[in-house]
Coordinates of C-alpha atoms in Angstrom, one line a residue:
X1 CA 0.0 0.0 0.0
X2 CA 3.1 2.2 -0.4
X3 CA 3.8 4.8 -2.9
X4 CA 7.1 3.3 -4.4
X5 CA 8.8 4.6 -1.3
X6 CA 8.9 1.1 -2.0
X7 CA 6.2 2.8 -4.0
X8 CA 5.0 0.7 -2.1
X9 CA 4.7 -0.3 -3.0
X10 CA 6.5 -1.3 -4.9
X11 CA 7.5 -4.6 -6.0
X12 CA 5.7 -7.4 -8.0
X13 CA 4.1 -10.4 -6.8
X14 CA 4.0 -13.7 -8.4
X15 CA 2.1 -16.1 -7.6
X16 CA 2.1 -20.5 -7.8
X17 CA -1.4 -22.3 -7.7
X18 CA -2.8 -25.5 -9.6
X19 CA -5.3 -27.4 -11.4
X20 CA -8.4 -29.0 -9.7
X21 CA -10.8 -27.0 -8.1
X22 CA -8.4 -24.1 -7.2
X23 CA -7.5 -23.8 -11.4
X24 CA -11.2 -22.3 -12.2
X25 CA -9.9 -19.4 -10.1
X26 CA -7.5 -18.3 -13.0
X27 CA -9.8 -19.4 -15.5
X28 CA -13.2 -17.6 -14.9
X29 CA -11.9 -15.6 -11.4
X30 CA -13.2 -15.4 -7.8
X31 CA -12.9 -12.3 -5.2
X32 CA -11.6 -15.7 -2.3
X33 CA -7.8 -15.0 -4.2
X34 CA -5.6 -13.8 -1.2
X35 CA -4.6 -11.1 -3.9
X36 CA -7.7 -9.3 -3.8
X37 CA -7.0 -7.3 -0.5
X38 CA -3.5 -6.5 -1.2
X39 CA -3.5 -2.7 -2.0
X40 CA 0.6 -3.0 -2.0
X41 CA 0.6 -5.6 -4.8
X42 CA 2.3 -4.1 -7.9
X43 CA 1.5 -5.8 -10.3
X44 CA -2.3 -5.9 -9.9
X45 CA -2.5 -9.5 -9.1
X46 CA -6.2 -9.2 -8.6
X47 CA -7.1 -8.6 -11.7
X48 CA -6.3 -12.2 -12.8
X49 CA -8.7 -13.7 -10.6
X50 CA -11.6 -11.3 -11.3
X51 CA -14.4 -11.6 -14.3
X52 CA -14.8 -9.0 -16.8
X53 CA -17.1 -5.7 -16.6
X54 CA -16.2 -5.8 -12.6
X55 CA -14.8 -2.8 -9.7
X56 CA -12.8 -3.5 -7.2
X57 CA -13.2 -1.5 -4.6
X58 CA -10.5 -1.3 -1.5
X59 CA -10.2 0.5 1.4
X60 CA -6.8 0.4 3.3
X61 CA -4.7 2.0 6.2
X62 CA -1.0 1.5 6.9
X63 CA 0.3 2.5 10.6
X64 CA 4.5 2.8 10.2
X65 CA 7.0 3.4 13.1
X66 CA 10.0 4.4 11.7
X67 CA 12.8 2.3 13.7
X68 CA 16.0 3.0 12.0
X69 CA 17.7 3.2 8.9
X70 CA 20.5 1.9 6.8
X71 CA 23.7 4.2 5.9
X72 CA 25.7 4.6 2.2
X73 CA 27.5 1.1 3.5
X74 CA 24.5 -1.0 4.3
X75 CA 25.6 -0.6 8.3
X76 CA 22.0 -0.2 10.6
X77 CA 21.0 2.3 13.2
X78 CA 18.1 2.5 15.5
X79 CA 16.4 6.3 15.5
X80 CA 17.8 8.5 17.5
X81 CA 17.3 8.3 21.4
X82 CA 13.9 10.1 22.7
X83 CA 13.0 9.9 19.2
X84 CA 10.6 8.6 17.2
X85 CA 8.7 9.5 13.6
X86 CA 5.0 7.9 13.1
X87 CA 3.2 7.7 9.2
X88 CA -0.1 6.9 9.3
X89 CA -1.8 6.4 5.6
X90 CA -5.0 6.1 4.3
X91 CA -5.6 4.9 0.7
X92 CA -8.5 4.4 -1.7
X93 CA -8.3 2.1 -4.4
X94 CA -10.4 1.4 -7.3
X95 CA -9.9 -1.0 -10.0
X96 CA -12.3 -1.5 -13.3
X97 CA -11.9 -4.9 -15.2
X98 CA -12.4 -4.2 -18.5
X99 CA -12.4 -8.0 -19.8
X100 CA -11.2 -11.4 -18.2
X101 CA -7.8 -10.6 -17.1
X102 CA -6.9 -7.1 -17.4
X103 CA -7.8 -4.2 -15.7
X104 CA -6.9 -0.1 -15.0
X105 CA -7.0 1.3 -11.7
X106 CA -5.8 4.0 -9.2
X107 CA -5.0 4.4 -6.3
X108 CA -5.2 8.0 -4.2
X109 CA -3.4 7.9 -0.5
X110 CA -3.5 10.3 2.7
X111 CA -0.6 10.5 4.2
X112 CA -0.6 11.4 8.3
X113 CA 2.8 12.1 10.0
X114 CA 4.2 12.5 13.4
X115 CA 7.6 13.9 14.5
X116 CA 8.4 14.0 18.1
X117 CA 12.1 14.8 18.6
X118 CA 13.4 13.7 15.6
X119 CA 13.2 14.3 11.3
X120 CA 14.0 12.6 7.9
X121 CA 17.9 13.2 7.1
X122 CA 19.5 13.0 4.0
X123 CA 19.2 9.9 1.9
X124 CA 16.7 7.6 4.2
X125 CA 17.9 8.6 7.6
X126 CA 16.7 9.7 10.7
X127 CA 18.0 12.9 12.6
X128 CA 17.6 14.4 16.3
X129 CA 16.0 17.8 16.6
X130 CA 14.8 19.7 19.9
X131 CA 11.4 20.4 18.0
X132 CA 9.2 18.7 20.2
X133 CA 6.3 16.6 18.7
X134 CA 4.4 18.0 15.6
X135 CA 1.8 16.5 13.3
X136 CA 0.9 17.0 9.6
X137 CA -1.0 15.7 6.7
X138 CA -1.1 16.2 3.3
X139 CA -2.6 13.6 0.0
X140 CA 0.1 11.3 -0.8
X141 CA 1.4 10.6 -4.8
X142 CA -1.4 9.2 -6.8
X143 CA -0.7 5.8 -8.6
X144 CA -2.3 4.0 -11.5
X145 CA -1.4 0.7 -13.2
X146 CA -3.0 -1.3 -15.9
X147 CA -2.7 -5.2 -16.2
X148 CA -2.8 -7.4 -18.9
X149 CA -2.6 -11.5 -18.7
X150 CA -1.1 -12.7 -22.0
X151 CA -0.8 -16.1 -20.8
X152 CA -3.0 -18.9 -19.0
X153 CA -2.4 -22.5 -19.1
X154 CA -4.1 -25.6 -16.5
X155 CA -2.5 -24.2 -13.4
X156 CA -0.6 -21.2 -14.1
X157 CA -0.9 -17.7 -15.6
X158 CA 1.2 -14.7 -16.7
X159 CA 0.7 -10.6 -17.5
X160 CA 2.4 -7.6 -17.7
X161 CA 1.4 -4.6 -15.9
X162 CA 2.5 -0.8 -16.6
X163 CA 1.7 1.8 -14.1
X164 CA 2.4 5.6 -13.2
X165 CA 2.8 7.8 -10.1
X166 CA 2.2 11.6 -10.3
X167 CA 4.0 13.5 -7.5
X168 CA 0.7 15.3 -5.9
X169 CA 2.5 14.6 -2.4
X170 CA 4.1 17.4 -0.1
X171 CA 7.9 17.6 -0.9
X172 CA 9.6 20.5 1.1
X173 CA 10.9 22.1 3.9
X174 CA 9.8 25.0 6.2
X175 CA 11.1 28.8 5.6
X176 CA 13.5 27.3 8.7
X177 CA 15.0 24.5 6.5
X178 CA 12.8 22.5 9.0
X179 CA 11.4 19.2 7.0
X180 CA 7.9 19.5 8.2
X181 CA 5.6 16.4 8.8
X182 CA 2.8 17.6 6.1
X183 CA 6.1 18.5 3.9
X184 CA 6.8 14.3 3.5
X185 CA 4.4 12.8 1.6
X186 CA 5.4 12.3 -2.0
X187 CA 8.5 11.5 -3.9
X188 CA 8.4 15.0 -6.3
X189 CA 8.8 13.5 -9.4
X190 CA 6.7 11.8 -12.1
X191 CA 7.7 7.7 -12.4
X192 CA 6.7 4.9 -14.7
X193 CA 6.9 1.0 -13.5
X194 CA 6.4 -2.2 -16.1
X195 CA 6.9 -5.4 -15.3
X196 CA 5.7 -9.3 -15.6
X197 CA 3.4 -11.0 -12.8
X198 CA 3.3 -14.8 -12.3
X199 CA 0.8 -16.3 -10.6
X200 CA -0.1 -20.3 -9.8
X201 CA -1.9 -22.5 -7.2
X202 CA -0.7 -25.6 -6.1
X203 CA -4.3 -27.2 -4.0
X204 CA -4.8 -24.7 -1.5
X205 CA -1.1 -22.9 -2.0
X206 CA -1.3 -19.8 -3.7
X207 CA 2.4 -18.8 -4.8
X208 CA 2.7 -15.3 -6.3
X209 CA 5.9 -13.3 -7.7
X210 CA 6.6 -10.4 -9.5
X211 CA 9.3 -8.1 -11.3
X212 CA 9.7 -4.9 -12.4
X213 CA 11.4 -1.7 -13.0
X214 CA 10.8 2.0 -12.1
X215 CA 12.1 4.9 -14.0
X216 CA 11.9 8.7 -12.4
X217 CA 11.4 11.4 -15.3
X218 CA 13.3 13.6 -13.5
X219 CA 15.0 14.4 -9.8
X220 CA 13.7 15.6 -6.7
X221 CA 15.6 18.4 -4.9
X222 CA 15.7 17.2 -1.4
X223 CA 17.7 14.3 -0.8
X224 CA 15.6 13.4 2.0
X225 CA 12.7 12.3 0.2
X226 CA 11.4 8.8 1.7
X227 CA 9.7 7.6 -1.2
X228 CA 11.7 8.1 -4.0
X229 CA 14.5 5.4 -5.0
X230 CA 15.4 6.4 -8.2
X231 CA 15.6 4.0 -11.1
X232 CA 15.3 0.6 -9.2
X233 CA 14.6 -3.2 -9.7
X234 CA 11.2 -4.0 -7.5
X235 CA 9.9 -7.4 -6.9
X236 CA 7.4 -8.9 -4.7
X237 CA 6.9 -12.6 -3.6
X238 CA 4.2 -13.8 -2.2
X239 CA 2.9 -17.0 -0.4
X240 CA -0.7 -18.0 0.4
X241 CA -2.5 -20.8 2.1
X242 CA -6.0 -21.6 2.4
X243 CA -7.4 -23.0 5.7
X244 CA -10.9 -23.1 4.7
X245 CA -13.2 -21.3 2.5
X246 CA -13.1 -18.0 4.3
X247 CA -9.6 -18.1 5.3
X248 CA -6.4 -17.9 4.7
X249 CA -2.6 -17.0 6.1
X250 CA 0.0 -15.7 4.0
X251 CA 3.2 -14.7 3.8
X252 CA 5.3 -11.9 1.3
X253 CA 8.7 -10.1 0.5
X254 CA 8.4 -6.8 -0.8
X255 CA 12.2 -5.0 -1.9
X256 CA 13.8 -3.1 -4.3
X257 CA 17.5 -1.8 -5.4
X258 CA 17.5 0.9 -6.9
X259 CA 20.3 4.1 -8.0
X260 CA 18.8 7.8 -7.0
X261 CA 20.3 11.0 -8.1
X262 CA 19.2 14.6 -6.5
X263 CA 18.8 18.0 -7.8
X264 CA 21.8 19.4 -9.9
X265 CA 23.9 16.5 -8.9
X266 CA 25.2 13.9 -11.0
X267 CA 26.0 11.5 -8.7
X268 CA 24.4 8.3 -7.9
X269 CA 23.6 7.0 -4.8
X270 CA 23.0 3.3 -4.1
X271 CA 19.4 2.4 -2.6
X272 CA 17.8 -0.6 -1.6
X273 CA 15.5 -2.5 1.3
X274 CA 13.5 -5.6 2.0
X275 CA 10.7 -6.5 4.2
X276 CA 8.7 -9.6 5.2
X277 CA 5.1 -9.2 5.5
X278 CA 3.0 -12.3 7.0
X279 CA -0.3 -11.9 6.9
X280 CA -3.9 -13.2 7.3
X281 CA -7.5 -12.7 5.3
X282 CA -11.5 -13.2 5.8
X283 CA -13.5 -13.0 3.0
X284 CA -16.7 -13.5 3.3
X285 CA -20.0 -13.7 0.5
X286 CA -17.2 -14.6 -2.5
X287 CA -16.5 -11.4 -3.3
X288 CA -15.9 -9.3 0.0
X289 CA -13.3 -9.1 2.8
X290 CA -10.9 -8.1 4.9
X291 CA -6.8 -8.6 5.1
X292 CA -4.6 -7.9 8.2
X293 CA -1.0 -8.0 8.1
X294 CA 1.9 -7.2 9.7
X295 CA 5.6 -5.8 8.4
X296 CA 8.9 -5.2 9.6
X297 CA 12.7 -4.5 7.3
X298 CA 15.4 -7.5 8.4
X299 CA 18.7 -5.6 9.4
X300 CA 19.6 -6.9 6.3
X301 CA 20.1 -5.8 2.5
X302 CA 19.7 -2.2 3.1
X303 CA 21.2 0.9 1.9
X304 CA 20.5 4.4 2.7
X305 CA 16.5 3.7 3.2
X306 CA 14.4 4.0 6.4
X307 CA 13.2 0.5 8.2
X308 CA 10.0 0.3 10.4
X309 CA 7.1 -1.8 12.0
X310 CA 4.2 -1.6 10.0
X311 CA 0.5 -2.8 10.6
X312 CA -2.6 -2.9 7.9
X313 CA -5.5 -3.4 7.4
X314 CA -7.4 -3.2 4.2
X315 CA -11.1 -3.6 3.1
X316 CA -11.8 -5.3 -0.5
X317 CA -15.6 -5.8 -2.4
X318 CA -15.7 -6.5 -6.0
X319 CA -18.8 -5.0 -7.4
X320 CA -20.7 -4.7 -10.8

């Protein structure tokens, strides 16, 4: 559900599932896919499991507490002491599925942050301030993507997917120099993303991955920005299993590696993260429900990028 700050986004999912029963899922669709709820799927993995002339409609919020942060040499600190930085974000998502297997969507975020005694530094990191706590909010970048599945056989099925993000987030400082909390909420540039989806289910696994690639169309000027990563590699994997009808447990990967470059300057910077996400989902009437999940960044395969804790909670109904 993240801009490609990870656009968060950001990443691909591909997923593994198989014939029997489970196969008429990728051939005629169903809203029971543990796809349907995920808001941070790029890729639009729903839209291979969802008949023609359909909306999907999702509601989702992301609570993140930013923990630390990765430096130019991939070393991990915690935030600073006293410290802390809190996003909360809100995002609407609406998908139209124009035949079997290919849809156009958006999605249009709200972005919440809290600062208490600490900021965003240069490059992903976190720095101390004396400024006390202070809130902000502002609408996030919006993001649309299209899907297309070019491939189906018994048990498996492949598309590609294009998408966009427009930078109608905040990006900017206070008349202090002061990066304010309302001042954080987009990357500042245009983007584009492409890449190819897999999905597949094996009984009642679902195995998903993804790849992809993002290219800015231009630079931002604050090297502070936390969702930009500059031209980057994004992939997403993703693991499902079905308990019963309603139910199901999951678990993904969400990362990127990517090269950013900022304002006048030339030079590129090296940038890259992971995180695991487990995760479980209700769904309820075939084509409504609810996914929970949880996410935290390994101290692992980072480079000048922000980790946190994360917690969601999203809201999906497919419509006519």
């Amino acid at each position: 559900m993240k801009p490609i700050h990870r656009t968060a986004a950001l990443a691909a999912a591909a997923w593994l599932g198989l014939a029997g029963p489970a196969a008429a899922c990728l051939t005629c669709g169903c809203g029971g896919s543990g796809t349907s709820a995920d808001l941070g799927a790029v890729g639009g993995a729903a839209s291979l499991f969802s008949l023609g002339h359909r909306w999907l409609i999702q509601e989702g919020t992301n609570m993140r507490d930013i923990t630390g942060s990765f430096n130019e040499r991939g070393e991990w600190n915690p935030s600073p002491v006293g410290g802390s930085i809190y996003s909360l974000q809100s995002a609407l998502g609406v998908t139209f599925f124009p035949t079997l297997g290919s849809s156009i969507g958006v999605q249009i975020p709200v972005i919440a942050n809290r600062l208490n005694n600490a900021a965003w530094g240069p490059l992903g990191s976190v720095a101390p301030t004396d400024a006390g706590m202070t809130t902000g909010s502002a609408i996030g970048d919006l993001s649309f993507q299209g899907t297309y599945k070019f491939y189906e056989a018994d048990a498996w099925a492949l598309a590609a997917w294009a998408g966009a993000s427009a930078p109608t987030g905040q990006l900017g400082t206070d008349a202090a120099g002061i990066y304010t909390p309302a001042g954080m909420t987009g990357s500042g540039v245009w983007s584009g993303q492409a890449g190819l989806l897999g999905v597949t289910q094996l009984g009642d696994v679902e195995l998903t991955g993804t790849l992809g690639y993002q290219q800015p169309f231009s630079k931002p000027t604050l090297a502070a920005s936390t969702f930009y990563v500059g031209n980057a590699v994004i992939y997403q994997l993703q693991g499902n299993y079905r308990l019963t009808d309603a139910w199901r447990v999951g678990l993904g990967l969400n990362g990127y590696r990517g090269n950013g470059q900022f304002g006048a300057s030339d030079t590129v910077t090296p940038m890259s993260a992971l995180k695991l996400v487990p995760s479980v989902q209700y769904s309820w009437g075939g084509d409504k429900g609810i996914r929970l999940a949880a996410g935290f960044d390994p101290r692992v395969g980072g480079q000048n990028a922000m980790t946190d804790l994360s917690g969601y909670a999203v809201f999906y109904q497919f419509i006519q």
